[in-house]
Each structure stands twice: as C-alpha cells, then as structure tokens.
Amino acid sequence: MCQVDEEYNGLLESPVASSATKKCNKCKETTAALVLKPGESLCRGCFKEHFVHKFRAMLGKNRIIFPGEKVLLAVSGGSSSCAMLNQVQEGLGQNAHKKLRFKPGIVYIDEGCLLGQSTEKRQKTMAQINSLFKMTGFPHHIIPLEMVLNLPPSVLEPVHLATDDPAGSYKEAVDHFMQSSPVHSVDPRVDRSELSALTDATNPQLIAEAQTQTLQELFSRVKTLTAKEDLLHTLRRHLLVSTARTEGYSKLMLGENCTRLAVKLLANIALGRGAQLAVDTAFCDPRYGDIVAVKPMRDYTAKEISLYNYMWNVPYVFIPSLETKTADKSSIQRLTESFVVKLQVDFPSTVSTIYRTGEKLQTASVTEDIERAPLKCLFCMCTLDTALGETSAFQATLISEQLSNVGTTPMQASLRPDTQTKCGAPCDQQDGEEHCQAQAVCCSHKGGDSMNLESLLCYSCQQTVKDMTSVEFLPQYIMSEAQRRNRRSQIRHEISEFLLTEDGDSPSIKADS
Amino acid sequence: MPIQCSKCTEQRAVLKRPKTGQSLCKECFFIVFEEEIHHTIVSAQLFKPGETVAIGASGGKDSTVLAHVMKVLNERYKYGLNLMLLSVDEGITGYRDDSLETVKRNQEQYDLPLKIVSYEELYGWTMDAIVKQALDRGAKLLNVDKICTGHNADDLAETVLMNVLRGDIARLRRCTSISTSSGGEDVLPRCKPLKYAYEKEIVLYAYFKKLDYFSTECIYSPNAYRGHARAFLKDLESVRPSAIMAVLHSGENLSIKESVKMPVQGTCGRCGYISSQALCKACVLLEGLNRGLPKLGIGKHHRLHEKLLSQQPLSNAEERKLKAVDF
Ligand SMILES: [Zn+2]
Ligand SMILES: [Zn+2]
Ligand SMILES: [Zn+2]
Ligand SMILES: [Zn+2]
C-alpha cells in the first residue's frame, strides 16, 4: 500500500512560484493548498469540509447505523483506518455540525506472530497502538491473532435476527469461553493507575506460547503467500466478528478505501471470488447476520486520505504485514496491487472504473427459507458457488484432475443428451448427477484423517486449501464445525429417500420393480 | 531420475500439465487433452448430429488444433458432423499470405473442405475489424449451421479482465458464454470448444502432434487495455497456474444488478447484422467510401448514423472532418 500512500508528494501546491497566488476553487478566497485532481484546487479549510462531508454523507445515505448503536471500528494502524477513526472522533466532537450519535469502540488485531516477531517487538507495537487509542477516549480492544484459536464453532454460522435476542445464548457461550483470555476493553473513565494495569495485561507473554506455535505451524503448512494472505483474511474476519459479538457491538466498521477496494475486486476475480464481489466491496456486508460490516471509507481514494492525514496531522502507525517487503509476483494479491498502481499512472481513471464495475454487481439472490437456504462456505461464509452445471470452469477443472489420474479411461458418449455420462470418471450409477457431486467433493483428503473439507468450501477457499500441505493445524472451531456439517449432510443423505418434496412426491423411492 | 506418467504409471512423463501440474507421457496427454474438449462439447451440447459446422481457420495454433481435435473427436465419437474449414482473406499482405498457405496445407492434412472468402468477394474492400462479420457471411453462402472458433481459456480470461478494466458491464456479462445462439438472419450460432483449454497446452499439443501452424500472433489489437490485461493474466498464471480457470469461474458467476441498464443489442438499420449502433461497422465504412469520406469508417461517429441511414446530406463542418487530409 505504500506506493499509493506516498502519492501526495507532488500534489501539494508549491508555496513558491505562480501557484502561490492560485485561489481555492470552492471559497474563491483563500489560497489553494492542494490539487485534488486537475482543475480542483482547494484550501485547507475547504478540503477538510469536503472530506468530512463525504464521511457523513456515506453514513447518512445508507442509514444503517442507528443512534446509540455500538459500533466496533477495526483499526489496523494504517492511514486509511486511522483516518476513519479520526472522522468518528470529529463527528462525535462538541462542535460537530451534524453530530454522529453511535457509540464507537476500537479493535486492533496483532499479527506479529506470523511475522516471526519477538515478544518485545510485539509488546512495543501494541503499546504504540494502545497510546494511539487511549487518546480517543473510546473503549478499545487489543487482541493478538492467537485468540482466533479460542473461538467457538458457532462463529461460523450467521446469526439471524428473527427472534428478540438471538445473540443472547451465543453471547453467553462465548463470554464464558473468552473469560480467561487476555482481551480487554478500556473504559475511558477509569483512572490512570487502573489504565496502566490494563495496558500491562495486553502483554503478549500472557499468550500461551503453545498457541503462537500452533498458529505458526498452521501457516508453515501453507505453501503460497497467496493462500497465506487469504487464510489470514478469513481468520481475522472471524476474530473481528466474534469480538464484536462478545463485546456487544452490532456493527463492524472497516477502513477499506476506494483504491484498496478496486485492488481487492480485481484480485478477487483472479482468486475465483466472482460470485462474492458484491458483498466484499459494497458498503454493507450482511453475511454474518447480526453483525453487519460497513465500509464508510469506500469513496475516498488512497491519495485523498494521505493528503488529509498529512495536512491535519492524523497519527498513524506503520505496521508490517505478510506482504511487506515482498516482490510484485509473490502473491496474486500483491501482483494485482502493483498492476493497478502502475496502470493508474498511465490511465488515471483505472481505480474509479474498476470501482464502478463493482457498484453494478450484486450477490446472487438468497432465499429466506432457512431450511432451503443455500449452503455457506465454512471459511468465508459466502454462499457456496460450487453447485454448478456440467459446463463450468469448476467442473472443467475437476475433469482435468480426474482424467490425469491413474486408471481413468476415456468416457464413451455421443452427442445425444440422453446417453451423456455426467463426469469424466466411468460412471455406472443411474443417478449420474449425485455421483458427480460425490466425485467432485471427495477427491482430496488431507492431513491423515478423511475429513471431507473441500465440499464445505467455496471455489476460492478450496484453492486456498489446495495450497496447504496439511489441514491438521486449522483452528479447532473450524474443524469441529466441519465435522458437524459433514455429519449433518451424511444424515441428510441417509434420510433423503424418506423426505417428501414440495408437491408430495417422494423423489427417490423407486417402485417395487 | 525420469518421472513416471501419473496416469498410466508406465511411460516416462514428458511434460508437466500447465493446467493441473500433473506429469504425463505423450500418449496420455493427447488422451486427456482431447477428452476434456469432448467433455466440453458434450456437456454444453454444442452440436447436433448432422449439422454442418464451419471451423474458423486462421492458420494459427488455436484454430489448427481446433480443426485437428474436431476431426479426431468427430470420428472417434461419431458426432455425425459435416466439418469444413472456413477462412477469411483479409487482404492484408504479409501476415495473411503465410497464414492462408498454412490453412491450405491443413486442408490437405485433415482432408476437410476449405472455403476462403475474401473481403473483395464480399464487400469490395478490406479491413481487419470486420473479420467476424465476414465469417458469418461466408458461412451463410455455404449453408453452414454453426461456426466454431479457436478461443481458448486464456483468451476468455483476458477478456474478462479487460472488460473489468474498461468497465464494460454488458460485455462482461456475455464474454464467458460458451456459445451464442443465432442473432438474427445473418448471424450464425457460434461456439468455443476450446473454452477450457489452456493456451500453453494447445501449444504443447500442436508441438507433440507436429501440427503445422503459422505462429505469428495477430498484431491488430483494437484497444490498449487488451495488452495490459494479457500481460496481467500471464503474470497471474506464473504466480498461480489455476488463476486462468479462477478468472473464468469468476466471470461465469458474476451477478449484475437488475437496475443496471444494458445497451440493447440492436441490428444494423441497413443490412440487419447485429450492431450496437444504428449502422454496423461494415455499412458505415461502405457509406464513407460512397460519399468520398474515408474517415467515416475510422473512429466513432455514432451521432451521424441516423443521417446516413436516412440518406441525409452531412453539414459542411461534418464533411470537412471526415475528408482525407490534404497534403
Ligand atoms: Zn477554500
Ligand atoms: Zn469461501
Ligand atoms: Zn501415460
Ligand atoms: Zn450493416
């Protein structure tokens, strides 16, 4: 992200030369301090007004955050999420024009364990973040990524808000679960001595070393940076959503900006997440049910944010990530970022065009009926996109894999549809459809146990698992939920012949013959 | 140490499949490559027995491999298709001369009837941008039921990326479909049997089968974004070979908001060929030549189409812009 962020250097008006006399396009009085885009020069004050207005307008337009609602801001320490934090502070301030009325809290997840950082280094980072958060006076939660290992399996099921307090029982369960873990919220009203005690409690030494090791073992089983980034993104989301639930928040605010989302959209296409583009890039992401993720920064470019942070001294921290100091071609995500950044130089409309493409997409319609609701991916919790017809990239890949394996013979088929075989493997079953489904899902077993993990995953998350040498170190909550879903689908299969379809037919019961 | 073929486990593997990473011997590679295309053809029901199918032949690797595989599968699985090669002589010297020679040799090698239609024959002028239309009209003359073209997985993935970069939502929705039904009287159904075949595997197949093809890529690219999309796709493939299929999977599963307006696919007001504008490219070009305004066929002059269609004269200012530059 660094390249995008440093763009502002040449954009600030030089104090010398002719530009010194240029007036602000908006107020036409004050001297312009920056050029937002060619022909749009603004003074400091007007730029701030423009920036602040955009934030309020985004929230106002979407009308999704209610007064008094508890909103959890996910802050990574980077410029975009710190600008978001700054906007919330501004909006809640005494002299704010249209005051924001929700109750914010902040969460930071420390991923230092994946970068092989020492305990001291991680402590230092967390202390830095802690002092940044303390200045806001908002409750805050500084959580090491290791906490993901303690999540309950229920985090993988969206919580539907049909009943009065659906999250209640869940919340109790998780509260109980998390009691011993070093997750702390800091109430701004507690006195200083108490505060410092709490700060000490975020000491990563309290994280069992075994947990750090388990997480490192897990990631050492992932062969590619592409899959590592994807898995980390998944785990981080689970931890954020779970933290929001246990701490009583109902919205999660993410700091992704327009530039970031354009890169993400294109990278997601290359990762096979075409069906999920809308939820991943839209303002509102409802996939978790009770906790709705929103992206209020999505209309700002990285450049605007950098300019704002620079001019108004918004503090942010540089925190290295998995991608830091990697080559362009080290992962799909990294490659896409450098591609978009470079193309943006030649074609300045690149980011906005990709972003607008995303605006025109939707999530395929979802049925309300829970029994008939489409299955969700175990990892990313999006609707499974693998129940596809015979002519699809997904099926074509499966066929390729099967045909290249031992012992498969060429299929015999003619052009007449009635004599088609359903898949590449020899198929002697009547119900070719089901046989193929089974073929599709059972072809890869990993990690010693015969866990049927891939059938529970979307196309893209399957690709991530394919890049793993073993799944044995996946967190327990994921494995337990996978086992539960597998049992359930097995039962469903066993009883299928006794279930009646809507019009009263019994589909699979065959006549006495 | 020689690596064994992962399929027959007997022969020595000679290649690592770009698509799956599996090591195969030559014979097994031929089998899986052909079977996959057969699967595509059968599952998508691309053809019906008895149809006359024209293979769009350019002499390049894709159409050469397509012609070869179509002939092999038609015989092996008794598709009952009447296959023929159809080629367009674009009248562009150099590139086309060599490629036509290749197609002529292919005809003898595969024992398939060949028809070459030239632009002169069809319209009386030459231009690259209307190859597609020429194929249709040529095929029509020959009572062909369907045209199949050599578009491969890389081509389609590249088109998906390009349409995202250009924000062309209408094409983004259409570009991954394996076949198009007839678009009116003058447009034949088209299909892409190589849709899921990797370009690299097509090259490998042509190489091991010692197929005769003309290897220069067509250099005419209508827009700058295609080049960027192509380079990006190649890089994606080098990071993760399955990315090509992943892009196709994404393209096949995009869901576009109903509220998004789609340009209605219309037809040319003069000749009836599919065209998003009032006049198709070919008719605009012809009109330009007739009116002595050669620049009419170059660039976008959509505003003028209604005038042209109703035979109205153009204004002086309009004419001045469209006249050839005086030297
Ligand atoms: Zn001003
Ligand atoms: Zn998934
Ligand atoms: Zn073999
Ligand atoms: Zn026309």
PDB file of C-alpha atoms in Angstrom, chain A residues 42 44 46 82 121 166 204 216 250 304 357 441 489 504 509:
ATOM      1  CA  LEU A  42      -8.713  23.548  -2.554  1.00  0.00           C
ATOM      2  CA  ARG A  44      -7.029  23.594   3.800  1.00  0.00           C
ATOM      3  CA  CYS A  46     -12.425  23.600   2.166  1.00  0.00           C
ATOM      4  CA  CYS A  82      -6.754   5.865  11.221  1.00  0.00           C
ATOM      5  CA  LYS A 121       8.679  -6.217  19.378  1.00  0.00           C
ATOM      6  CA  PRO A 166     -30.850 -14.310  19.069  1.00  0.00           C
ATOM      7  CA  PRO A 204       1.653 -10.936  24.698  1.00  0.00           C
ATOM      8  CA  GLN A 216       2.906 -20.660  13.138  1.00  0.00           C
ATOM      9  CA  SER A 250     -23.754  -4.767  16.364  1.00  0.00           C
ATOM     10  CA  GLU A 304      -7.177  11.824  -0.605  1.00  0.00           C
ATOM     11  CA  THR A 357     -17.790  -2.027 -12.099  1.00  0.00           C
ATOM     12  CA  VAL A 441     -16.247 -33.377  -3.291  1.00  0.00           C
ATOM     13  CA  SER A 489     -25.022 -33.852   5.262  1.00  0.00           C
ATOM     14  CA  GLY A 504     -45.861 -34.502  -2.215  1.00  0.00           C
ATOM     15  CA  ILE A 509     -38.382 -44.067  -3.667  1.00  0.00           C
TER      16      ILE A 509
END
